[in-house]
Amino acid sequence: TVNELSIQFLVEPEDVIVSKNSQFTWNCNASGINHIAIEWRKKGNLDTFTDDAERRVFVTRTGALRFNKVRVDKDPGIYYCLAKDSYGSIRSKFAELQVSRMSKKFDVIPSGNVTLYRGGQLHLSCKIKAIPLAQIWWLRNKKNLSESEDKRIIVDYLTGDLLIKNMKLRDSGRYRCVALHQGRKKFSPDVSVAVHKIDKTAMPTILYSPGNVTAFVNDYLVLTVAANMPVYVQWSFSNVGGHKNQPPINYIPIPLDGHSQHFIRNIRTDHDGIWTCTVIAIHNHKSIRCPPTYLKVISPPRIACYMRHFTFKLGMPGLIKIINLTSIVRPVGGILNYECKVFGQPKPKILWLHNGNPIRYNYQSSRHQLSRQATSSDSSSNEVYSFGMNQIEGKDKGYYQIGASNEAGSSYSMPFMLTVEEYPVPSPPRNLRSISVTAYEVTLAWDASKSNLNPEIYYTIDFWAIDDPALIYSETTSRLQESITINKDLKPWREYTFVIKAWNYRAASQPSNKLTVKTAEDVPTASPRTVKLMLVSASFVVKWERVDPLYENGKIMSYIISCTEMKTGKKNIYRAPSYSKDYKIADVLPNSIYLVQIAAATAVGVGPFSRPQRIKTNSEYIHNKFASLDMQILYINASTIIFTWEIGNRSKQYLIGYQLDYRPYGISKNKKTLRLSSKALNYSLVGLQSSTEYDISISGIYKTANESGYGPSADRIISTTLGNVSISAPNKITNLHTNVIGSKSLIITWQKPKVADTITLTRYLLSYRSVSWNKNSNLTMINIEKEANDIKINNLTPYTSYEICVSYFVYSKYSGELSSKPTTSILVRTRQDIPESPPIVDVVEELSPGVVSITWNAPKLANGIITMYEIKYKSQSDLDWKTERTKKNNITLKDITPKQFFELTLAAATTVGIGPSSTITIILNVTDASAVNPNLTYPIPTVNSETVTGKNIFQESLRTVGIICAGICGAILLAIAVLYIIRSRHHAIPQMKEVPAESNMVASEKQIGVTKPSSKNYQRQKSSAKGITILQSSDCRNIAKETQCKEGKRTNRKGTKTALKCKGIRVSDINITIHQNNLSS
């Protein structure tokens, strides 16, 4: 029931400006059926004003607010009044009280010296805070500038800006502005302006261009540009719809006559957008672009509230009427729903008031719900809000208002009165259930309550999709029906919630129990989205995004890919699993054209195929040789996309150019193709539509000795932004720190970067590798979660330098994922540790009887700086080890007793500790105590293992074969030896016979004086440093089968050296035997 409103305002407070210490009265008046009382409140202050006339601020008997003495520190602010009667209260609009004053300093003043050419435009700004606005005028050389005397002079008295067109030489001088406020004057500092004759080679310079501007709807705006010389000014406009260079209806084009002001009359919301200008010099046509100007158009909010009223007559369909809200009657336990259309730009904030006080809504278990409905209009200045109240109680009676506010102002709707009556309401239906369910139809049934046996009762069924609860559908039936089939507005494979209410002629019952029903499956009604084809080697990959969930119509079981070769018409069908988003087709012919389509399939069947896409395979040679480019986005705004790419060094020598293709996504007819130079590494796409997705593809064009063609393309789908939003590639992290916590571990920390509101940080990427003077290792990369700002790296190599850098990735709905540049690489070295491998024995040299020199190489895995070598040795009969330490890589042992086994261990040490040791055994065998002892050097083969134990190194040296011949003819042998010494430095060495059997081998060993060791292998190596041959043996039984040996004799100035040479034997266990033989005359 709708009645007349019982209370309404006659006079509401308005914005005022008053003087300090003055008296002021603010009026507020309302009329109504009952007695009206007026209350005043200040926003942000809970205290109310009383009617005590002794106070400085009080409420008069007529409801006016009286200020006896206005104070600057307490009284300015936002006020409103409440009109109350016995039923409730309503709130007036907001009004602001300001105290007149002027700032002590100028906010904006001209500074520096200005130089320009004759014919240019001078623009000077002067601003000072004042309430009300101060009067501004300008002086030149202490004389007033008058617009009436010189039409070239324009002074904007609202902003205080000075514009002088077509400057002349006589306009040079000193300028200053004067601010006048309530009899007080303030003078700005002087600025020097010099005007010169024009330089025809000079580039134009923009002295002033409008920045961001805010204007009200239906207002008047002037865009001014000032340059240092005579110029043309050309303007272009891009609104929120993205229509470049298509100005609104009221756009007035600027003629090319040198004017620098652009007028916009009767501003509308579609003027909101980016305005850009180009300044062109008249004398040489050189041009420069102005910075973009964002015009923000605002309008104060307006509110219109109404209610959809349902009328029903038995036997006739129900009707819905829209009525304005004034007074509404509802029963206890009933519901109230109404709507308000809110206008304003930017989108206003909504306030729901009950008796002048805000209502808390949309919280859990709240009886008050507010939701925004979707509108058919594209304009954001038109929003429709739904207000609902359930289970009405007696305390809900009173006056209701809707308030809206934005930066342009605030407004309140006309109040309406809710009257709550207590009379019975229907009880809700019971046992709501589904009888049958198909893909597009649901049949429901319910049990009527006994109290509902009234011929005037009917039922409404409300239902909505669970994934879109804001969109509610309704069906209506009579009391005689206790079931209904709903076959409208249902979609397959979606969950719906159903509730039913019973109505009488006054109110509705509470909703019944909620019933959730999922419709049956059907074939998909749409194809997969964003289908893309990419060449990979000698094949191509099909990529796609899943079908829009609203059109899947069931659980996707698989994807069907149709691939048709154009020349032969052969068609192949491939099936990809439901979880995949790409599929590689390998069985294709090179240099052929294929048509590819893809469809989704449910258990019911296959849906429609996507639009055919064409791809041409390159030759097999081109595919195998070149890789796709690496595309990176640098900058995005409403009309521009800037990107760069990288190409491998191996591919550059064959590159002859690039091919760039771009088009609005999904519109193939608008595809544009560009040919770029091979030297290009980035490109800017300009003049694009705002808030539009673009499909961008770039590929290299290569030419080799055999053929030419296109390499694989790099593809991205990028969206331009809306309005003045811009996206840039993120800056790199600058504060990277490392902390070495051990020989194998590092902790890297960094400060989280600040990212813009339009992008989201997704992850970090840590890259590191070891660095040495002769080589660098492979790069290791680790993905790190976005919440972290440090990481610990383990399993590093001790005492090794590492190069470390960190980058991060951000995500934007326009550009997808973007990577920052890596940080500047830092070098850090891990700490030292004990060596992981022993020193490698190189050479053993006998200096004199019992004195042996040992030389070795540093460990391969030193893990630091070797500070010391530790040598321990003992004979077979000794119980304790003897220890020697040295910083060099050699040592001389003086107490090696012949005919004894000496076990020797060798280990290296760093500042941390001693590492593992290698072990060798030395034996000195003496056959004649009176023998002459020459200096012998015996090299030790390199040991590759980290620790060598149980090794017997056997070496047999034959010094002379004269012993065999001495008993037969000593004198003849001596003469022959003398002749050999005189005539020749070396003698031929007779071939040693091969011993086939084990018994003969033993006899041969006795003849040449070889001590038999216990090892299993037999080997020799040559020392590269000394040129001495070494015998290494493990099992001399097999020596005749594995190698051939030669017996030789060599003589030099120092003595005779004899050796047994062996070839091709692998080292396993190493034993060294040093044997002293006799030299008889």
CSV table of N, CA, C and O in Angstrom, one decimal, residues 374-458:
chain,number,residue,atom,x,y,z
A,374,ALA,N,23.2,-5.6,-12.8
A,374,ALA,CA,23.9,-5.3,-14.1
A,374,ALA,C,22.9,-4.5,-15.0
A,374,ALA,O,21.7,-4.6,-15.0
A,375,THR,N,23.5,-3.5,-15.7
A,375,THR,CA,22.7,-2.6,-16.5
A,375,THR,C,23.1,-2.8,-17.9
A,375,THR,O,24.2,-3.2,-18.3
A,376,SER,N,22.1,-2.5,-18.8
A,376,SER,CA,22.3,-2.6,-20.2
A,376,SER,C,23.2,-1.5,-20.8
A,376,SER,O,23.8,-1.6,-21.9
A,377,SER,N,23.3,-0.4,-20.1
A,377,SER,CA,24.0,0.7,-20.6
A,377,SER,C,25.5,0.5,-20.3
A,377,SER,O,25.9,0.0,-19.3
A,378,ASP,N,26.4,0.9,-21.2
A,378,ASP,CA,27.8,0.8,-21.1
A,378,ASP,C,28.4,1.9,-20.2
A,378,ASP,O,29.5,1.9,-19.8
A,379,SER,N,27.6,2.9,-19.9
A,379,SER,CA,28.1,4.0,-19.1
A,379,SER,C,28.2,3.7,-17.7
A,379,SER,O,27.3,3.1,-17.1
A,380,SER,N,29.3,4.0,-17.1
A,380,SER,CA,29.5,3.7,-15.7
A,380,SER,C,28.8,4.7,-14.8
A,380,SER,O,28.8,4.5,-13.6
A,381,SER,N,28.2,5.8,-15.4
A,381,SER,CA,27.5,6.8,-14.6
A,381,SER,C,26.1,6.4,-14.2
A,381,SER,O,25.4,7.1,-13.6
A,382,ASN,N,25.6,5.2,-14.7
A,382,ASN,CA,24.3,4.8,-14.4
A,382,ASN,C,24.3,3.4,-13.8
A,382,ASN,O,24.7,2.4,-14.4
A,383,GLU,N,24.0,3.4,-12.5
A,383,GLU,CA,24.0,2.1,-11.7
A,383,GLU,C,22.7,1.9,-11.1
A,383,GLU,O,22.0,2.9,-10.6
A,384,VAL,N,22.2,0.6,-11.0
A,384,VAL,CA,21.0,0.3,-10.4
A,384,VAL,C,21.3,-0.6,-9.2
A,384,VAL,O,22.0,-1.6,-9.3
A,385,TYR,N,20.7,-0.2,-8.0
A,385,TYR,CA,21.0,-0.9,-6.8
A,385,TYR,C,19.7,-1.5,-6.3
A,385,TYR,O,18.6,-0.8,-6.4
A,386,SER,N,19.7,-2.7,-5.7
A,386,SER,CA,18.5,-3.3,-5.1
A,386,SER,C,18.7,-3.4,-3.6
A,386,SER,O,19.8,-3.7,-3.1
A,387,PHE,N,17.6,-3.0,-2.9
A,387,PHE,CA,17.6,-2.9,-1.5
A,387,PHE,C,16.6,-3.9,-1.0
A,387,PHE,O,15.4,-3.8,-1.5
A,388,GLY,N,16.9,-4.8,-0.1
A,388,GLY,CA,16.0,-5.7,0.4
A,388,GLY,C,16.0,-5.9,1.9
A,388,GLY,O,17.1,-5.7,2.5
A,389,MET,N,14.9,-6.1,2.5
A,389,MET,CA,14.8,-6.2,4.0
A,389,MET,C,13.8,-7.4,4.3
A,389,MET,O,12.7,-7.4,3.8
A,390,ASN,N,14.3,-8.4,5.0
A,390,ASN,CA,13.6,-9.6,5.3
A,390,ASN,C,13.1,-9.6,6.8
A,390,ASN,O,13.7,-8.9,7.6
A,391,GLN,N,12.0,-10.3,7.1
A,391,GLN,CA,11.5,-10.5,8.4
A,391,GLN,C,11.4,-9.2,9.1
A,391,GLN,O,12.0,-8.9,10.1
A,392,ILE,N,10.5,-8.4,8.5
A,392,ILE,CA,10.3,-7.0,9.1
A,392,ILE,C,9.8,-7.1,10.5
A,392,ILE,O,8.9,-7.9,10.8
A,393,GLU,N,10.3,-6.2,11.3
A,393,GLU,CA,9.9,-6.1,12.7
A,393,GLU,C,9.3,-4.7,13.0
A,393,GLU,O,9.4,-3.8,12.1
A,394,GLY,N,8.7,-4.6,14.2
A,394,GLY,CA,8.1,-3.3,14.5
A,394,GLY,C,9.0,-2.2,14.5
A,394,GLY,O,8.7,-1.0,14.2
A,395,LYS,N,10.3,-2.4,15.0
A,395,LYS,CA,11.3,-1.4,15.1
A,395,LYS,C,11.7,-0.9,13.7
A,395,LYS,O,12.5,0.2,13.6
A,396,ASP,N,11.4,-1.5,12.6
A,396,ASP,CA,11.8,-1.1,11.3
A,396,ASP,C,11.0,0.0,10.7
A,396,ASP,O,11.3,0.5,9.6
A,397,LYS,N,9.9,0.4,11.4
A,397,LYS,CA,9.1,1.5,10.9
A,397,LYS,C,9.9,2.8,10.9
A,397,LYS,O,10.8,3.0,11.7
A,398,GLY,N,9.5,3.7,10.1
A,398,GLY,CA,10.2,5.0,10.0
A,398,GLY,C,10.5,5.4,8.6
A,398,GLY,O,9.9,4.9,7.6
A,399,TYR,N,11.4,6.3,8.5
A,399,TYR,CA,11.8,6.9,7.2
A,399,TYR,C,13.1,6.3,6.6
A,399,TYR,O,14.0,6.2,7.4
A,400,TYR,N,13.1,6.1,5.3
A,400,TYR,CA,14.3,5.5,4.7
A,400,TYR,C,14.7,6.4,3.6
A,400,TYR,O,13.9,7.0,2.8
A,401,GLN,N,16.0,6.5,3.4
A,401,GLN,CA,16.6,7.3,2.4
A,401,GLN,C,17.9,6.6,1.8
A,401,GLN,O,18.5,5.8,2.5
A,402,ILE,N,18.2,7.0,0.6
A,402,ILE,CA,19.4,6.5,0.0
A,402,ILE,C,20.3,7.7,-0.3
A,402,ILE,O,19.9,8.7,-0.9
A,403,GLY,N,21.6,7.7,0.2
A,403,GLY,CA,22.5,8.7,0.0
A,403,GLY,C,23.6,8.3,-1.0
A,403,GLY,O,24.0,7.1,-1.0
A,404,ALA,N,24.1,9.2,-1.8
A,404,ALA,CA,25.2,8.9,-2.7
A,404,ALA,C,26.1,10.1,-2.7
A,404,ALA,O,25.7,11.2,-2.7
A,405,SER,N,27.4,9.8,-2.8
A,405,SER,CA,28.4,10.9,-2.7
A,405,SER,C,29.6,10.5,-3.6
A,405,SER,O,30.0,9.3,-3.7
A,406,ASN,N,30.2,11.5,-4.3
A,406,ASN,CA,31.5,11.3,-5.0
A,406,ASN,C,32.2,12.6,-4.9
A,406,ASN,O,31.8,13.5,-4.1
A,407,GLU,N,33.3,12.8,-5.6
A,407,GLU,CA,34.1,14.0,-5.5
A,407,GLU,C,33.4,15.2,-6.1
A,407,GLU,O,33.8,16.3,-5.8
A,408,ALA,N,32.3,15.0,-6.8
A,408,ALA,CA,31.6,16.1,-7.4
A,408,ALA,C,30.5,16.6,-6.4
A,408,ALA,O,30.0,17.7,-6.6
A,409,GLY,N,30.2,15.9,-5.4
A,409,GLY,CA,29.2,16.3,-4.4
A,409,GLY,C,28.4,15.1,-3.8
A,409,GLY,O,28.8,14.0,-3.9
A,410,SER,N,27.3,15.4,-3.2
A,410,SER,CA,26.5,14.4,-2.5
A,410,SER,C,25.0,14.7,-2.8
A,410,SER,O,24.6,15.8,-3.1
A,411,SER,N,24.2,13.7,-2.6
A,411,SER,CA,22.8,13.8,-2.8
A,411,SER,C,22.0,12.7,-2.0
A,411,SER,O,22.6,11.7,-1.7
A,412,TYR,N,20.8,13.0,-1.7
A,412,TYR,CA,19.9,12.1,-1.0
A,412,TYR,C,18.6,11.9,-1.8
A,412,TYR,O,18.1,12.9,-2.4
A,413,SER,N,18.1,10.7,-1.7
A,413,SER,CA,16.8,10.4,-2.4
A,413,SER,C,15.7,11.0,-1.6
A,413,SER,O,15.8,11.4,-0.4
A,414,MET,N,14.6,11.1,-2.3
A,414,MET,CA,13.4,11.5,-1.5
A,414,MET,C,13.1,10.4,-0.5
A,414,MET,O,13.1,9.2,-0.8
A,415,PRO,N,12.8,10.8,0.7
A,415,PRO,CA,12.5,9.8,1.8
A,415,PRO,C,11.2,9.1,1.5
A,415,PRO,O,10.3,9.7,1.0
A,416,PHE,N,11.1,7.9,2.0
A,416,PHE,CA,9.8,7.2,2.0
A,416,PHE,C,9.6,6.6,3.4
A,416,PHE,O,10.5,6.3,4.1
A,417,MET,N,8.3,6.4,3.7
A,417,MET,CA,7.9,6.0,5.1
A,417,MET,C,7.5,4.6,5.0
A,417,MET,O,6.7,4.2,4.2
A,418,LEU,N,8.0,3.8,5.9
A,418,LEU,CA,7.6,2.4,6.1
A,418,LEU,C,6.7,2.2,7.3
A,418,LEU,O,7.1,2.6,8.4
A,419,THR,N,5.5,1.7,7.1
A,419,THR,CA,4.5,1.5,8.2
A,419,THR,C,4.4,0.0,8.4
A,419,THR,O,4.2,-0.8,7.4
A,420,VAL,N,4.6,-0.5,9.6
A,420,VAL,CA,4.6,-1.9,9.9
A,420,VAL,C,3.3,-2.3,10.5
A,420,VAL,O,2.9,-1.7,11.6
A,421,GLU,N,2.5,-3.2,9.9
A,421,GLU,CA,1.2,-3.7,10.5
A,421,GLU,C,1.4,-5.1,10.9
A,421,GLU,O,2.1,-5.9,10.3
A,422,GLU,N,0.7,-5.4,12.0
A,422,GLU,CA,0.7,-6.8,12.5
A,422,GLU,C,-0.6,-7.5,12.1
A,422,GLU,O,-1.6,-7.3,12.6
A,423,TYR,N,-0.4,-8.4,11.1
A,423,TYR,CA,-1.5,-9.3,10.7
A,423,TYR,C,-0.9,-10.6,10.2
A,423,TYR,O,0.3,-10.6,9.8
A,424,PRO,N,-1.6,-11.7,10.1
A,424,PRO,CA,-1.0,-13.0,9.8
A,424,PRO,C,-0.5,-13.0,8.4
A,424,PRO,O,-1.0,-12.3,7.4
A,425,VAL,N,0.6,-13.7,8.2
A,425,VAL,CA,1.2,-13.9,6.9
A,425,VAL,C,1.2,-15.4,6.6
A,425,VAL,O,1.1,-16.2,7.5
A,426,PRO,N,1.2,-15.7,5.3
A,426,PRO,CA,1.1,-17.2,5.0
A,426,PRO,C,2.3,-17.9,5.6
A,426,PRO,O,3.4,-17.4,5.7
A,427,SER,N,2.1,-19.2,5.9
A,427,SER,CA,3.3,-20.0,6.3
A,427,SER,C,3.9,-20.6,5.1
A,427,SER,O,3.2,-20.8,4.0
A,428,PRO,N,5.2,-20.9,5.1
A,428,PRO,CA,5.9,-21.3,3.9
A,428,PRO,C,5.5,-22.7,3.5
A,428,PRO,O,5.1,-23.5,4.3
A,429,PRO,N,5.5,-23.0,2.2
A,429,PRO,CA,5.3,-24.4,1.7
A,429,PRO,C,6.4,-25.3,2.3
A,429,PRO,O,7.5,-24.9,2.6
A,430,ARG,N,6.1,-26.6,2.3
A,430,ARG,CA,7.0,-27.6,2.9
A,430,ARG,C,7.4,-28.6,1.8
A,430,ARG,O,6.7,-28.8,0.8
A,431,ASN,N,8.5,-29.2,2.1
A,431,ASN,CA,9.0,-30.4,1.3
A,431,ASN,C,9.2,-30.1,-0.1
A,431,ASN,O,8.6,-30.8,-1.0
A,432,LEU,N,9.9,-29.0,-0.5
A,432,LEU,CA,10.2,-28.7,-1.9
A,432,LEU,C,11.1,-29.8,-2.4
A,432,LEU,O,12.2,-30.0,-1.8
A,433,ARG,N,10.8,-30.4,-3.6
A,433,ARG,CA,11.6,-31.5,-4.1
A,433,ARG,C,11.6,-31.4,-5.6
A,433,ARG,O,10.7,-30.8,-6.2
A,434,SER,N,12.5,-32.2,-6.2
A,434,SER,CA,12.5,-32.3,-7.7
A,434,SER,C,12.0,-33.6,-8.1
A,434,SER,O,12.3,-34.7,-7.5
A,435,ILE,N,11.2,-33.7,-9.2
A,435,ILE,CA,10.6,-34.9,-9.7
A,435,ILE,C,11.4,-35.4,-10.8
A,435,ILE,O,11.7,-36.6,-10.9
A,436,SER,N,11.7,-34.6,-11.8
A,436,SER,CA,12.5,-35.0,-12.9
A,436,SER,C,13.5,-33.9,-13.3
A,436,SER,O,13.2,-32.7,-13.2
A,437,VAL,N,14.7,-34.3,-13.8
A,437,VAL,CA,15.7,-33.3,-14.2
A,437,VAL,C,16.3,-33.7,-15.5
A,437,VAL,O,16.7,-34.8,-15.7
A,438,THR,N,16.3,-32.8,-16.5
A,438,THR,CA,17.0,-33.0,-17.8
A,438,THR,C,18.0,-31.8,-17.9
A,438,THR,O,18.2,-31.0,-17.0
A,439,ALA,N,18.6,-31.7,-19.1
A,439,ALA,CA,19.6,-30.7,-19.4
A,439,ALA,C,18.9,-29.3,-19.4
A,439,ALA,O,19.6,-28.3,-19.0
A,440,TYR,N,17.7,-29.2,-19.8
A,440,TYR,CA,17.1,-27.9,-19.9
A,440,TYR,C,15.7,-27.7,-19.2
A,440,TYR,O,15.0,-26.8,-19.4
A,441,GLU,N,15.4,-28.7,-18.3
A,441,GLU,CA,14.1,-28.7,-17.7
A,441,GLU,C,14.2,-29.3,-16.3
A,441,GLU,O,14.8,-30.4,-16.1
A,442,VAL,N,13.5,-28.7,-15.4
A,442,VAL,CA,13.4,-29.2,-14.0
A,442,VAL,C,11.9,-29.2,-13.6
A,442,VAL,O,11.2,-28.1,-13.7
A,443,THR,N,11.4,-30.3,-13.0
A,443,THR,CA,10.0,-30.3,-12.5
A,443,THR,C,10.1,-30.4,-11.0
A,443,THR,O,10.8,-31.3,-10.4
A,444,LEU,N,9.4,-29.5,-10.3
A,444,LEU,CA,9.4,-29.4,-8.9
A,444,LEU,C,8.0,-29.7,-8.3
A,444,LEU,O,7.0,-29.5,-9.0
A,445,ALA,N,8.0,-30.1,-7.1
A,445,ALA,CA,6.7,-30.3,-6.4
A,445,ALA,C,6.9,-29.9,-4.9
A,445,ALA,O,8.1,-29.9,-4.4
A,446,TRP,N,5.8,-29.6,-4.2
A,446,TRP,CA,5.9,-29.2,-2.8
A,446,TRP,C,4.6,-29.6,-2.1
A,446,TRP,O,3.6,-29.9,-2.8
A,447,ASP,N,4.6,-29.5,-0.8
A,447,ASP,CA,3.4,-29.7,0.0
A,447,ASP,C,2.9,-28.4,0.5
A,447,ASP,O,3.7,-27.6,1.2
A,448,ALA,N,1.6,-28.1,0.3
A,448,ALA,CA,1.1,-26.8,0.8
A,448,ALA,C,0.8,-26.9,2.3
A,448,ALA,O,0.4,-28.0,2.8
A,449,SER,N,0.9,-25.8,3.0
A,449,SER,CA,0.7,-25.8,4.5
A,449,SER,C,-0.9,-25.7,4.7
A,449,SER,O,-1.6,-25.2,3.8
A,450,LYS,N,-1.3,-26.3,5.8
A,450,LYS,CA,-2.8,-26.3,6.1
A,450,LYS,C,-3.3,-24.9,6.2
A,450,LYS,O,-4.5,-24.6,5.9
A,451,SER,N,-2.5,-24.0,6.7
A,451,SER,CA,-3.0,-22.6,6.9
A,451,SER,C,-3.1,-21.9,5.6
A,451,SER,O,-3.6,-20.7,5.6
A,452,ASN,N,-2.7,-22.5,4.5
A,452,ASN,CA,-2.7,-21.8,3.2
A,452,ASN,C,-3.9,-22.2,2.4
A,452,ASN,O,-4.0,-21.9,1.2
A,453,LEU,N,-4.9,-22.8,3.0
A,453,LEU,CA,-6.1,-23.2,2.3
A,453,LEU,C,-7.0,-22.0,2.1
A,453,LEU,O,-8.1,-21.8,2.7
A,454,ASN,N,-6.5,-21.0,1.3
A,454,ASN,CA,-7.2,-19.8,1.1
A,454,ASN,C,-7.2,-19.6,-0.4
A,454,ASN,O,-6.2,-19.6,-1.1
A,455,PRO,N,-8.4,-19.3,-1.0
A,455,PRO,CA,-8.4,-19.2,-2.5
A,455,PRO,C,-7.6,-18.1,-3.0
A,455,PRO,O,-7.3,-18.0,-4.2
A,456,GLU,N,-7.2,-17.1,-2.2
A,456,GLU,CA,-6.4,-16.0,-2.7
A,456,GLU,C,-4.9,-16.3,-2.6
A,456,GLU,O,-4.1,-15.4,-2.9
A,457,ILE,N,-4.5,-17.5,-2.2
A,457,ILE,CA,-3.1,-17.8,-2.1
A,457,ILE,C,-2.5,-18.2,-3.4
A,457,ILE,O,-3.2,-19.0,-4.1
A,458,TYR,N,-1.3,-17.8,-3.7
A,458,TYR,CA,-0.6,-18.2,-4.9
A,458,TYR,C,0.9,-18.4,-4.5
A,458,TYR,O,1.3,-18.1,-3.4
